[in-house]
mmCIF file of C-alpha atoms in Angstrom:
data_model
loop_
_atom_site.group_PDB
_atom_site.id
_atom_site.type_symbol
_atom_site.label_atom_id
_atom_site.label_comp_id
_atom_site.label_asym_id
_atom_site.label_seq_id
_atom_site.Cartn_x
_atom_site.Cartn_y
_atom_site.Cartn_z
ATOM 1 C CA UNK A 130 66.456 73.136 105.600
ATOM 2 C CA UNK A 131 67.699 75.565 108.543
ATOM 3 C CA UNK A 132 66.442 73.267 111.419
ATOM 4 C CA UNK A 133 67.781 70.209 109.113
ATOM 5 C CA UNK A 134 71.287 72.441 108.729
ATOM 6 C CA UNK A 135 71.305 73.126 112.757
ATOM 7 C CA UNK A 136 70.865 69.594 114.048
ATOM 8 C CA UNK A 137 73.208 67.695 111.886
ATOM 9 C CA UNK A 138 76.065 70.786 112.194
ATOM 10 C CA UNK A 139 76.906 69.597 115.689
ATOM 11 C CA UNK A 140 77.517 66.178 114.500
ATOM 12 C CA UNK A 141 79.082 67.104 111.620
ATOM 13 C CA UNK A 142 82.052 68.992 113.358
ATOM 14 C CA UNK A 143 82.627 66.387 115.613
ATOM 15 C CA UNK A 144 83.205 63.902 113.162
ATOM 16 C CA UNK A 145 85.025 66.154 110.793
ATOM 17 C CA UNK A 146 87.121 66.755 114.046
ATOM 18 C CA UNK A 147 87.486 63.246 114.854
ATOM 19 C CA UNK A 148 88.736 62.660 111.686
ATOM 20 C CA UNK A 149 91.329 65.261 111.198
ATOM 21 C CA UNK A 150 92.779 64.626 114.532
ATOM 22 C CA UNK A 151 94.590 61.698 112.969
ATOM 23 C CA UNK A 152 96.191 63.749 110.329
ATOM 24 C CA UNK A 153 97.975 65.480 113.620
ATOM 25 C CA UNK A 154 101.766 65.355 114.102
ATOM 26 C CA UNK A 155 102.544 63.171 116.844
ATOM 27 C CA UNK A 156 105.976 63.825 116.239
ATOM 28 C CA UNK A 157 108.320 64.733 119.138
ATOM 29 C CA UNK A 158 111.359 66.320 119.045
ATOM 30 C CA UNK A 159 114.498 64.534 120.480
ATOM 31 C CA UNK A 160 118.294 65.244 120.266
ATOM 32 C CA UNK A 161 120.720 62.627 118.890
ATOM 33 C CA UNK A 162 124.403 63.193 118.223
ATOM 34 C CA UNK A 163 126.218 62.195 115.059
ATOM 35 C CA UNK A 164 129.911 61.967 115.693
ATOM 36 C CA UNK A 165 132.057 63.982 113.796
ATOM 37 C CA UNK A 166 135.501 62.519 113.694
ATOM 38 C CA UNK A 167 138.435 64.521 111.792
ATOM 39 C CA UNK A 168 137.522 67.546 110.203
ATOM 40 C CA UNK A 169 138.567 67.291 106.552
ATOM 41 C CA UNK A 170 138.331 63.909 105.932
ATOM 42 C CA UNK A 171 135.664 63.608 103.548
ATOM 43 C CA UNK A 172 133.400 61.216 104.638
ATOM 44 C CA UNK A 173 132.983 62.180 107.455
ATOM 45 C CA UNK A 174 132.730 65.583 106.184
ATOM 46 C CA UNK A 175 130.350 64.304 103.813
ATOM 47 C CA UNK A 176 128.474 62.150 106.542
ATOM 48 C CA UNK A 177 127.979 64.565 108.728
ATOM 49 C CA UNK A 178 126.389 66.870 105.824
ATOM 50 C CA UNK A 179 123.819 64.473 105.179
ATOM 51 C CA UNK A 180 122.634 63.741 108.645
ATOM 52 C CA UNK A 181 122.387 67.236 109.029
ATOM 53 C CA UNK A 182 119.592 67.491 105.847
ATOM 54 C CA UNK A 183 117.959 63.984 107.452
ATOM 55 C CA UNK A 184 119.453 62.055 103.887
ATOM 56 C CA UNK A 185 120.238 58.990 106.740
ATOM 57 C CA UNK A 186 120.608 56.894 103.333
ATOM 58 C CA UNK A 187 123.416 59.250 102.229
ATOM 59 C CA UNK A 188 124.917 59.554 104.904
ATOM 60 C CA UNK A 189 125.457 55.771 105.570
ATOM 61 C CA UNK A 190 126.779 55.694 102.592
ATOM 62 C CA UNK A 191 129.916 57.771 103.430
ATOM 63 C CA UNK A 192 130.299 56.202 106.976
ATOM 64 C CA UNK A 193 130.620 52.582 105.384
ATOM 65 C CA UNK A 194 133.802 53.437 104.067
ATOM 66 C CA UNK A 195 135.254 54.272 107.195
ATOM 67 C CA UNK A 196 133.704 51.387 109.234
ATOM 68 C CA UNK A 197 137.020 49.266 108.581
ATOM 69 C CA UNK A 198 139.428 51.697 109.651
ATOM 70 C CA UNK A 199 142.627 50.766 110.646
ATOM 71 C CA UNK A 200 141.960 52.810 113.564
ATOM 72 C CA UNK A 201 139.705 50.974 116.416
ATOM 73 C CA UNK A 202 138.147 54.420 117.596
ATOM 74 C CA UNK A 203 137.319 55.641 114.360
ATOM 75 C CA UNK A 204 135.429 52.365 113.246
ATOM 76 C CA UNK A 205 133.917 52.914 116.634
ATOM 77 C CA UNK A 206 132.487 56.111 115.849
ATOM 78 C CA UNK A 207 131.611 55.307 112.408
ATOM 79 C CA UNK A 208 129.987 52.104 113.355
ATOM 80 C CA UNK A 209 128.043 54.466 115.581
ATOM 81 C CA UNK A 210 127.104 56.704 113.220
ATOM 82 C CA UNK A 211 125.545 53.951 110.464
ATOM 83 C CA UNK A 212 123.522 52.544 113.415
ATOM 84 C CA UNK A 213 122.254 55.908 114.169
ATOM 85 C CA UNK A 214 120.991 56.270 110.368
ATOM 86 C CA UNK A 215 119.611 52.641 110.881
ATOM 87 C CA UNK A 216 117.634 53.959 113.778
ATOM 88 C CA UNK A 217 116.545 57.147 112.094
ATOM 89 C CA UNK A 218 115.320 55.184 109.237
ATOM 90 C CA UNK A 219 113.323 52.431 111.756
ATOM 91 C CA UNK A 220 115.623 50.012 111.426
ATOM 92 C CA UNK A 221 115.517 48.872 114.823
ATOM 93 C CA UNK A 222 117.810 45.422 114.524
ATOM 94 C CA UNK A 223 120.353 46.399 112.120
ATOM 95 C CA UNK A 224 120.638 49.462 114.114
ATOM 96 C CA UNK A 225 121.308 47.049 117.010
ATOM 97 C CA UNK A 226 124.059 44.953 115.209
ATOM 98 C CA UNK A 227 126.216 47.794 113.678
ATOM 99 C CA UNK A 228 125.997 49.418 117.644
ATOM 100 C CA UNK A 229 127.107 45.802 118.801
ATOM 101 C CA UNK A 230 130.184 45.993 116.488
ATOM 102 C CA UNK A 231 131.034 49.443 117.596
ATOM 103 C CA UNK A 232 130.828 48.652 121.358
ATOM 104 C CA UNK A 233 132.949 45.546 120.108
ATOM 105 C CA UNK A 234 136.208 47.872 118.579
ATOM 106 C CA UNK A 235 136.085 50.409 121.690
ATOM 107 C CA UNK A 236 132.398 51.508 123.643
ATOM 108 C CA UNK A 237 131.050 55.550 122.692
ATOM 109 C CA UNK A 238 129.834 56.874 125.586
ATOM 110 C CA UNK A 239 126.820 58.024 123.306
ATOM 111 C CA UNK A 240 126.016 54.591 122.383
ATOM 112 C CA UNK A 241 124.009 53.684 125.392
ATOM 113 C CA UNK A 242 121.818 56.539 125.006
ATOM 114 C CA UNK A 243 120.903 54.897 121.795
ATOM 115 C CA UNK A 244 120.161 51.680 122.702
ATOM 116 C CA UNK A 245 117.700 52.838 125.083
ATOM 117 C CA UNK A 246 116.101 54.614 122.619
ATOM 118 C CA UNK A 247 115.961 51.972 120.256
ATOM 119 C CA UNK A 248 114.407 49.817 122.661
ATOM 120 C CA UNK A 249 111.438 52.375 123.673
ATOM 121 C CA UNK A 250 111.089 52.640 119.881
ATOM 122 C CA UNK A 251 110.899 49.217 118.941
ATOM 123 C CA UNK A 252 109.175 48.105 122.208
ATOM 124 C CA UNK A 253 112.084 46.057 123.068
#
């Protein structure tokens, strides 16, 4: 049983390492900027909350009532800000549009950034 034990061992730990190698993080980390637009106004207070604990969901929520603002930055920055929670959430082409209709109202500088890394993400 020991000479059994001591030939298949070898083998053994390679597969068992083989196999646990995919349960590795292959995560890596990256910096993204959420725009924070008026302190005190809640949703973007609230927005801004949520990306911070990764709810992306949430935090759309509170930037889609500011993406029709009377104000052609702010929907800017708020359109922004959904397509980054798009993009967090892997959803490459509506990430896309909603940066295409913030460019549209007035360009954020941070949006380029963005669309480059939607493109190495989604192999466009």
């Amino acid at each position: 049983a020991r000479k059994a034990y001591s030939l298949v061992w070898p083998s053994a730990m390679k597969a068992g390492s083989t196999a646990a190698s995919s349960f590795l993080s292959t995560w890596k980390e990256e910096q993204f900027y959420v725009i924070y637009y008026e302190p005190g106004e809640k949703a973007w207070d609230k927005g801004a909350e949520y990306a911070y604990n990764y709810k992306w969901k949430e935090a759309i929520s509170e930037w889609m009532k500011l993406v029709n603002h009377r104000n052609a930055e702010k929907r800017a920055c708020a359109c922004y800000n959904v397509a980054l929670g798009c993009f967090m959430m892997g959803q490459y082409n509506l990430a896309l549009e909603w940066l295409d209709r913030s460019d549209k109202d007035e360009p954020v500088s941070l949006s380029k950034h963005l669309r480059a890394k939607i493109a190495e993400y989604s192999g466009r």
